PDB file of C-alpha atoms in Angstrom:
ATOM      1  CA  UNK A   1     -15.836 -18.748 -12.800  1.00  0.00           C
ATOM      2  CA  UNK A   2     -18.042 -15.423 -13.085  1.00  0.00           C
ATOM      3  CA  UNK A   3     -18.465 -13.261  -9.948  1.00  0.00           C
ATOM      4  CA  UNK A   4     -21.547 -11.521  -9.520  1.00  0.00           C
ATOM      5  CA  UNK A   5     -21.484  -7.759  -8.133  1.00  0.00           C
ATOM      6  CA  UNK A   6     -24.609  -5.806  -7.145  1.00  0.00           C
ATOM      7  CA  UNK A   7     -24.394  -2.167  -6.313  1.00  0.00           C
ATOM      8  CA  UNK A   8     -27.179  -0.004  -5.178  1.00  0.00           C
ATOM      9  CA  UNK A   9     -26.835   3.940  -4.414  1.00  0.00           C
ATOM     10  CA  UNK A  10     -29.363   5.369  -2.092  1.00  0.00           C
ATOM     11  CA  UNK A  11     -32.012   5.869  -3.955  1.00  0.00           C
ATOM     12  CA  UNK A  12     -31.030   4.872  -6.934  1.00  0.00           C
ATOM     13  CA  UNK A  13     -31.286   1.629  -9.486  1.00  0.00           C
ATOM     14  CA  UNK A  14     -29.227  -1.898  -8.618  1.00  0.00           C
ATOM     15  CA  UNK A  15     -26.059  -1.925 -11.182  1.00  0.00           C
ATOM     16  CA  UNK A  16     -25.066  -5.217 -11.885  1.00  0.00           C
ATOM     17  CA  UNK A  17     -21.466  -6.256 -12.795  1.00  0.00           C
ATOM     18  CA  UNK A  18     -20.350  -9.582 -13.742  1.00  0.00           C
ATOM     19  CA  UNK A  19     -16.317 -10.753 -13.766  1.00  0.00           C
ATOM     20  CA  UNK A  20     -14.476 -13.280 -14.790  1.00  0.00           C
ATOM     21  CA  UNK A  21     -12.021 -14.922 -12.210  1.00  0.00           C
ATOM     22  CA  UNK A  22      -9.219 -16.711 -13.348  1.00  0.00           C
ATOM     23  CA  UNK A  23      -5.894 -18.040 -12.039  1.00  0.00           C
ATOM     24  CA  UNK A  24      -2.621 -15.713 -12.121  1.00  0.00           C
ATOM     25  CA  UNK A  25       0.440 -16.552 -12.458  1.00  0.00           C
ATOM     26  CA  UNK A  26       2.608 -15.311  -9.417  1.00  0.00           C
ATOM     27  CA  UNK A  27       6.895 -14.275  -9.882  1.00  0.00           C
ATOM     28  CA  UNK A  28       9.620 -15.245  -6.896  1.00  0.00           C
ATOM     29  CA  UNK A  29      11.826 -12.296  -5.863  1.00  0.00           C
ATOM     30  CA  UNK A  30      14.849 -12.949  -3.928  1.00  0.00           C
ATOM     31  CA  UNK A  31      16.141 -10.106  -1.958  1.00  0.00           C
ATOM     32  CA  UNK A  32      19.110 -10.526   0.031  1.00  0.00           C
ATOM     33  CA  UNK A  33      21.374  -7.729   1.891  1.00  0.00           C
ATOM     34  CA  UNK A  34      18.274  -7.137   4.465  1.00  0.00           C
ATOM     35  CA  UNK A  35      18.946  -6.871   8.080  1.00  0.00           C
ATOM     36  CA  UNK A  36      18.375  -9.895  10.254  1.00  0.00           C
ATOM     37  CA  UNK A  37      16.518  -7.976  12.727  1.00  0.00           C
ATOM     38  CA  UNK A  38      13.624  -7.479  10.235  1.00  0.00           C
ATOM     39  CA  UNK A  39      13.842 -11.157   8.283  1.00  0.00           C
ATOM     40  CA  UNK A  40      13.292 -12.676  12.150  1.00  0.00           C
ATOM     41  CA  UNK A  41      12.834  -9.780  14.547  1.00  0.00           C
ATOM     42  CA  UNK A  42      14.169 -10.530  17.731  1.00  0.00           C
ATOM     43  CA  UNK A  43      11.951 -11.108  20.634  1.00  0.00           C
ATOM     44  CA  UNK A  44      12.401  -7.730  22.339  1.00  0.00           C
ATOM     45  CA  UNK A  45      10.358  -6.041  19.474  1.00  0.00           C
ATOM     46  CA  UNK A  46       7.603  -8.564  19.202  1.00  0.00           C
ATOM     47  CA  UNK A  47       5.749  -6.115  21.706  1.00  0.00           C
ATOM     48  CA  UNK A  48       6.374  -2.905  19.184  1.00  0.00           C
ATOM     49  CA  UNK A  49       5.524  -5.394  16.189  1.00  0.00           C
ATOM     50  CA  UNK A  50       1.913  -6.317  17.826  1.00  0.00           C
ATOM     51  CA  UNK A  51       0.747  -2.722  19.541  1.00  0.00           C
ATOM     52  CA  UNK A  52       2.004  -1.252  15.467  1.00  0.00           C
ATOM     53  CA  UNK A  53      -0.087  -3.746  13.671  1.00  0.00           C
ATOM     54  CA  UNK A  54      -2.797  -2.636  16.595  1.00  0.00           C
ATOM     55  CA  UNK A  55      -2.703   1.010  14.706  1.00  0.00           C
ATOM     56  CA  UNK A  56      -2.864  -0.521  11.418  1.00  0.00           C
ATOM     57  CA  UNK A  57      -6.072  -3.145  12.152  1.00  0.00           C
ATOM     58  CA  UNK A  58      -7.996   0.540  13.218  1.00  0.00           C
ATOM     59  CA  UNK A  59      -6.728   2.399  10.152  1.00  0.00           C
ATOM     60  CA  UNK A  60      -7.554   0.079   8.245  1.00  0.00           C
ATOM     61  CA  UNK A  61     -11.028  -0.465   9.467  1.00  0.00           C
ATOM     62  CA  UNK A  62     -12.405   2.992   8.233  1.00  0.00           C
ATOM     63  CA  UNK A  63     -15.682   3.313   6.275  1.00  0.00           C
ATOM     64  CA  UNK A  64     -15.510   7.157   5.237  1.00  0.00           C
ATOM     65  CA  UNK A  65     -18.738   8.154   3.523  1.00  0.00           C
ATOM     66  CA  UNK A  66     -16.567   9.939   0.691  1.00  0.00           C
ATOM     67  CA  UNK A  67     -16.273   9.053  -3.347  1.00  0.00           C
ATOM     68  CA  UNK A  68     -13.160   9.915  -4.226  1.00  0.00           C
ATOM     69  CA  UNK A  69     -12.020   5.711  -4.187  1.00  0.00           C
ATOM     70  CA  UNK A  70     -14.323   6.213  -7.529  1.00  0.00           C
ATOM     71  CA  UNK A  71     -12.071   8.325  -9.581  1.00  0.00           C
ATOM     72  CA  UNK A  72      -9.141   7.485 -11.775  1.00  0.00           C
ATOM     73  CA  UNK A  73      -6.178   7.229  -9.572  1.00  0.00           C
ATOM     74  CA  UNK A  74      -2.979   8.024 -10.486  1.00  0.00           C
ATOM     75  CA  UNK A  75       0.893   7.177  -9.947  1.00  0.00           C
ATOM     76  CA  UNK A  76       2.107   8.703  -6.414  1.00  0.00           C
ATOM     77  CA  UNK A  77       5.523   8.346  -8.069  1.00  0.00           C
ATOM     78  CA  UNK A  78       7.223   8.001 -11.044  1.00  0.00           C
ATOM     79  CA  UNK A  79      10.050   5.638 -11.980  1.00  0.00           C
ATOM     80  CA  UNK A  80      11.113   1.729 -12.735  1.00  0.00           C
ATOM     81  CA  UNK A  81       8.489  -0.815 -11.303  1.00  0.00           C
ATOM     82  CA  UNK A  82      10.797  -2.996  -8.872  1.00  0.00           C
ATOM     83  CA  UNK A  83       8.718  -4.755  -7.435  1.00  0.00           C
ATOM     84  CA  UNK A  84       5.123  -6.520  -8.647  1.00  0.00           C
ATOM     85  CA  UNK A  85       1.987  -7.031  -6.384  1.00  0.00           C
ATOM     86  CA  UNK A  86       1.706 -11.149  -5.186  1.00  0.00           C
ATOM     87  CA  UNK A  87       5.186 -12.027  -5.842  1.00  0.00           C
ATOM     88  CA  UNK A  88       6.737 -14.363  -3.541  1.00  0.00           C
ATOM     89  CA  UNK A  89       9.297 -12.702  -1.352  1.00  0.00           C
ATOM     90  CA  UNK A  90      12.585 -14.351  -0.545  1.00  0.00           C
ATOM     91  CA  UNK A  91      14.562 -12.607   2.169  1.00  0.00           C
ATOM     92  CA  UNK A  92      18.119 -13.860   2.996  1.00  0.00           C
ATOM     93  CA  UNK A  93      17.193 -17.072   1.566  1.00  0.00           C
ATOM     94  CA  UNK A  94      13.762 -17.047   4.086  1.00  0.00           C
ATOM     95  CA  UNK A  95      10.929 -17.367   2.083  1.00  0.00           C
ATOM     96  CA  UNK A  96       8.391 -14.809   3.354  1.00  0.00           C
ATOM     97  CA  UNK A  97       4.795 -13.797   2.721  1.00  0.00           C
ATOM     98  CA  UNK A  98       3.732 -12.568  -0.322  1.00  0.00           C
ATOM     99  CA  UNK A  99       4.619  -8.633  -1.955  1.00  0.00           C
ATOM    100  CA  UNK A 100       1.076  -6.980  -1.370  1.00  0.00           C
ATOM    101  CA  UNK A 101       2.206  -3.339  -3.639  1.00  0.00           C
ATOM    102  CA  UNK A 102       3.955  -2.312  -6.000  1.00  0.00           C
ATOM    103  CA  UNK A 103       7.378  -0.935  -5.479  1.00  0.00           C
ATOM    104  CA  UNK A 104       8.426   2.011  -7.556  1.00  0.00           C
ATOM    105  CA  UNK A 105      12.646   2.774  -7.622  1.00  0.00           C
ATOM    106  CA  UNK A 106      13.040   6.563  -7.129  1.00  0.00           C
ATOM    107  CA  UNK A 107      16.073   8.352  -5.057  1.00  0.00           C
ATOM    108  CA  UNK A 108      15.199   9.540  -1.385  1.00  0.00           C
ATOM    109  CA  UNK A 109      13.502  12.441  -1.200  1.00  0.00           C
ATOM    110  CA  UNK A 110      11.164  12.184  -4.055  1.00  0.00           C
ATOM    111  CA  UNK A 111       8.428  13.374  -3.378  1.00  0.00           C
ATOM    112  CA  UNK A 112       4.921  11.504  -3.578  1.00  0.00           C
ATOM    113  CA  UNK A 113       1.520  12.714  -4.169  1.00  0.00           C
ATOM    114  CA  UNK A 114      -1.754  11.674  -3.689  1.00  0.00           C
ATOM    115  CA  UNK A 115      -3.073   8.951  -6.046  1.00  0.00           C
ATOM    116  CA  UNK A 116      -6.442  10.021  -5.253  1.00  0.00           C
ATOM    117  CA  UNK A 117      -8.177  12.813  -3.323  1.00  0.00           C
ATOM    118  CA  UNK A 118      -9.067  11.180   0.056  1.00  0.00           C
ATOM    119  CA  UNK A 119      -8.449  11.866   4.430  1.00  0.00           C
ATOM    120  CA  UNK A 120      -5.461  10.775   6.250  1.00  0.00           C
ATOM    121  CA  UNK A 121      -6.046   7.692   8.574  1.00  0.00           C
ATOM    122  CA  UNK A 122      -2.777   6.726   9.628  1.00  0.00           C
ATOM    123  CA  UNK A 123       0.713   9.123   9.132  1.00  0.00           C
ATOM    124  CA  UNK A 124       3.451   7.533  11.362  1.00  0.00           C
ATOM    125  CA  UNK A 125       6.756   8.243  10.809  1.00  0.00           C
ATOM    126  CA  UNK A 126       8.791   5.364  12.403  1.00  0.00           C
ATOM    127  CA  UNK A 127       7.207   1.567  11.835  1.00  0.00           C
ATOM    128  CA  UNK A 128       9.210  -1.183  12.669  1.00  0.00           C
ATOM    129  CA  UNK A 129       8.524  -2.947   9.289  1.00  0.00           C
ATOM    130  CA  UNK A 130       7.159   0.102   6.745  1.00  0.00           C
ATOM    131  CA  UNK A 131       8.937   2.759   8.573  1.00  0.00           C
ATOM    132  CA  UNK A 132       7.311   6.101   7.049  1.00  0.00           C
ATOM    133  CA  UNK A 133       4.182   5.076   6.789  1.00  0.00           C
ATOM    134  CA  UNK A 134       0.924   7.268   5.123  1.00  0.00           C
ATOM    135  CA  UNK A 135      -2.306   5.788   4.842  1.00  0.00           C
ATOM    136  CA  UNK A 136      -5.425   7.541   2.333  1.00  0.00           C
ATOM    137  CA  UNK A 137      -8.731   6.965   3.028  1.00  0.00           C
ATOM    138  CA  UNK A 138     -10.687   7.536  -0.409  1.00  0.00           C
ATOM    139  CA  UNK A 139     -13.964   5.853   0.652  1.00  0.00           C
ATOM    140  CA  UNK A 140     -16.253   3.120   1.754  1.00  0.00           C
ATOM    141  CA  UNK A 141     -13.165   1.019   2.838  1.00  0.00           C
ATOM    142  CA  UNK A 142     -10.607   1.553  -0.413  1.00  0.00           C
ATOM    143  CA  UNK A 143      -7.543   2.887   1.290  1.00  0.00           C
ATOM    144  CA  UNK A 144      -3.782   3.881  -0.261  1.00  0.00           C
ATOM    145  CA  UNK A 145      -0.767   2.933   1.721  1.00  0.00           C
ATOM    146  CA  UNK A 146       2.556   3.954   1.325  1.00  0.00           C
ATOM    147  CA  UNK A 147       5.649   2.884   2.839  1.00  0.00           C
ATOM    148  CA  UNK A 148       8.871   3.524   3.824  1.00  0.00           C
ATOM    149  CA  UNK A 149       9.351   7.489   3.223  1.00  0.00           C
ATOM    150  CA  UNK A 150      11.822   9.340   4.943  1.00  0.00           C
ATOM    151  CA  UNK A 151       9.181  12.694   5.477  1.00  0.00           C
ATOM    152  CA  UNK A 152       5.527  13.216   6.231  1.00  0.00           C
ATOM    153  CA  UNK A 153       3.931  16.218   4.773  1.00  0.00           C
ATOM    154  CA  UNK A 154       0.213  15.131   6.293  1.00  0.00           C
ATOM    155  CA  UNK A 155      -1.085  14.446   9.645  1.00  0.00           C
ATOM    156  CA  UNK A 156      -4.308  12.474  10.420  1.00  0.00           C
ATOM    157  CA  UNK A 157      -7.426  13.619   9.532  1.00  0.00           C
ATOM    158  CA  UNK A 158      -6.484  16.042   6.749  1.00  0.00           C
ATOM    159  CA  UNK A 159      -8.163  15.792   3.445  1.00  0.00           C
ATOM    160  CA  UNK A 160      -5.692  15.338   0.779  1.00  0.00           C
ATOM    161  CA  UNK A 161      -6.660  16.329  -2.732  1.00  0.00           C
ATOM    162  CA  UNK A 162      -5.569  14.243  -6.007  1.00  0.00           C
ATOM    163  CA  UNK A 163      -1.704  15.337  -7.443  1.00  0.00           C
ATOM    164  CA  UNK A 164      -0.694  16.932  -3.513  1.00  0.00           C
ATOM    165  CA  UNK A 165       2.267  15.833  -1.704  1.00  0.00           C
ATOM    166  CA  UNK A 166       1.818  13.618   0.732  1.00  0.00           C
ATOM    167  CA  UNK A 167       5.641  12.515   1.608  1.00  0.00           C
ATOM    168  CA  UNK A 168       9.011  12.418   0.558  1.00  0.00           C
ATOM    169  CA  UNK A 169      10.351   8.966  -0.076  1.00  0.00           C
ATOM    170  CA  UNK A 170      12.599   7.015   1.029  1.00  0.00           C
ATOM    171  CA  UNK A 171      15.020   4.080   2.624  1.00  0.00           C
ATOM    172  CA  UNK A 172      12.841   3.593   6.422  1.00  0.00           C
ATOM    173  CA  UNK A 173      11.928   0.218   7.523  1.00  0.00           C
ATOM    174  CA  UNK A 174      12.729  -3.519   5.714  1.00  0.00           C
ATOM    175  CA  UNK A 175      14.298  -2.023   2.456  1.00  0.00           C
ATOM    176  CA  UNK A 176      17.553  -3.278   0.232  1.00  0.00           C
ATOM    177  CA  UNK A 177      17.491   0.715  -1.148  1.00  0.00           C
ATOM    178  CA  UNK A 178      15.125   3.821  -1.545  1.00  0.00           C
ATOM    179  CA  UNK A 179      11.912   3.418  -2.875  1.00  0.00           C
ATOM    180  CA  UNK A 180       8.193   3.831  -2.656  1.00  0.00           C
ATOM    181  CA  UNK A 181       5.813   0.838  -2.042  1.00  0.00           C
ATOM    182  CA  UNK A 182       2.670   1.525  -2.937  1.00  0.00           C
ATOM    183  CA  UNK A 183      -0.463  -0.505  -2.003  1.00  0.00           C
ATOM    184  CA  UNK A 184      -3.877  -1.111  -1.563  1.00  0.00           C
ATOM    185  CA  UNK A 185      -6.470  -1.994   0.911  1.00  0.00           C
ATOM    186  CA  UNK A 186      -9.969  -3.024   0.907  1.00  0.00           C
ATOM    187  CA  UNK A 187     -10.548  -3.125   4.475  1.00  0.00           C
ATOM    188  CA  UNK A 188      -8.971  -6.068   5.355  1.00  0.00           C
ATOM    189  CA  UNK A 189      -7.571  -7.232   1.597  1.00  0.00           C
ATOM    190  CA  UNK A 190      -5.391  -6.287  -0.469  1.00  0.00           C
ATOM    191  CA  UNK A 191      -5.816  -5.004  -3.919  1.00  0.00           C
ATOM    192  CA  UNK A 192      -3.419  -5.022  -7.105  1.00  0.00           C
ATOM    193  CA  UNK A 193      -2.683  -1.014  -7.136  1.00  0.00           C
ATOM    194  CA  UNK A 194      -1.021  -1.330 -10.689  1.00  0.00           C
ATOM    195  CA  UNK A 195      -4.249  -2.870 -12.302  1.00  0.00           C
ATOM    196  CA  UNK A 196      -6.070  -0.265 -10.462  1.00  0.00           C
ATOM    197  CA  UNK A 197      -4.135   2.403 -11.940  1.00  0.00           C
ATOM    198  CA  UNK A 198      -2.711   1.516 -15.487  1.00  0.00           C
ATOM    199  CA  UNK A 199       0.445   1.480 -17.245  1.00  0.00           C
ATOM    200  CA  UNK A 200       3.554   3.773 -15.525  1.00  0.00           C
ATOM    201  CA  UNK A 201       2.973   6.538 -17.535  1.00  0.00           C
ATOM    202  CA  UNK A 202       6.142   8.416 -19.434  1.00  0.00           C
ATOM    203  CA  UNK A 203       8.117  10.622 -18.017  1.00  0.00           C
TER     204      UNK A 203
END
């Protein structure tokens, strides 16, 4: 069915948008070789777990008066797509909840850049789960996150321009190998970064 979307600028003249929703079809992807300790986390890190996710809720919660969430983002890195936004994670025969980025296979150390211009809300090297952990604040609640690098180039608060590096990536947190998992957040859901951004383009 058709969703309706009304945006006004200050000012300025409603735009109305109208969409199309319509059922996807979502892929299963085993992954086995993962560490017990992050399929079912033993009880002495539940504490970490919850005061982490604490830092995350707040980052995520941002409503920066900036625009750049309105221009064409692009890949922070570029390689094979291993992983697909929605896809049902299997860990170690667990089933788990669902992929919410999209995972791009590149050697530690690569580095990654800044899909879009934006300010840094959340650069923490060590998560239990992500490990390496950058978040970009491009505006009005449209946020990048990306996960498991092995270096941080930014700190909060510093306004990152489109193309700069951000990180180096990496192996940190629940991982079967190096890689970059890219995602996206609307506040508090999650949107499909590779629709967002297009095709992986050549190298």
């Amino acid at each position: 069915s058709p969703v309706s979307l009304t945006v006004t600028a200050p000012g300025g003249k409603p735009i109305v948008e109208s969409h199309a929703v319509t059922k996807r079809k979502w892929d299963t992807q085993p992954l086995t070789g993962i560490a017990p300790k992050y399929v079912d986390p033993p009880q002495e890190v539940q504490d970490r777990i919850a005061a982490e996710q604490v830092i995350i809720n707040a980052a995520r919660s941002h409503d920066t008066a900036i625009s750049d969430f309105a221009t064409p983002f692009v890949w922070p890195a570029k390689g094979r797509i291993s992983g697909i936004f929605g896809s049902q994670r299997i860990l170690n025969g667990k089933p788990k909840s669902p992929h919410y980025g999209v995972d791009v296979a590149v050697p530690t150390g690569t580095p990654i850049i800044a899909p879009a211009g934006g300010v840094i809300s959340l650069a923490e090297p060590d998560l239990y789960f992500t490990g390496g952990t950058v978040f970009i604040d491009h505006g009005h609640g449209l946020q990048s996150v990306m996960v498991h690098l092995s270096r941080l180039d930014v700190k909060v608060g510093d306004r990152v321009e489109q193309g700069q590096q951000v990180a180096l990536s990496g192996a940190t947190g629940r991982v079967t190998g190096p890689h970059l998992h890219w995602g996206l957040y609307w506040f508090g859901d999650r949107v499909d970064a590779q629709k967002h951004t297009g095709a992986m383009p050549a190298e």
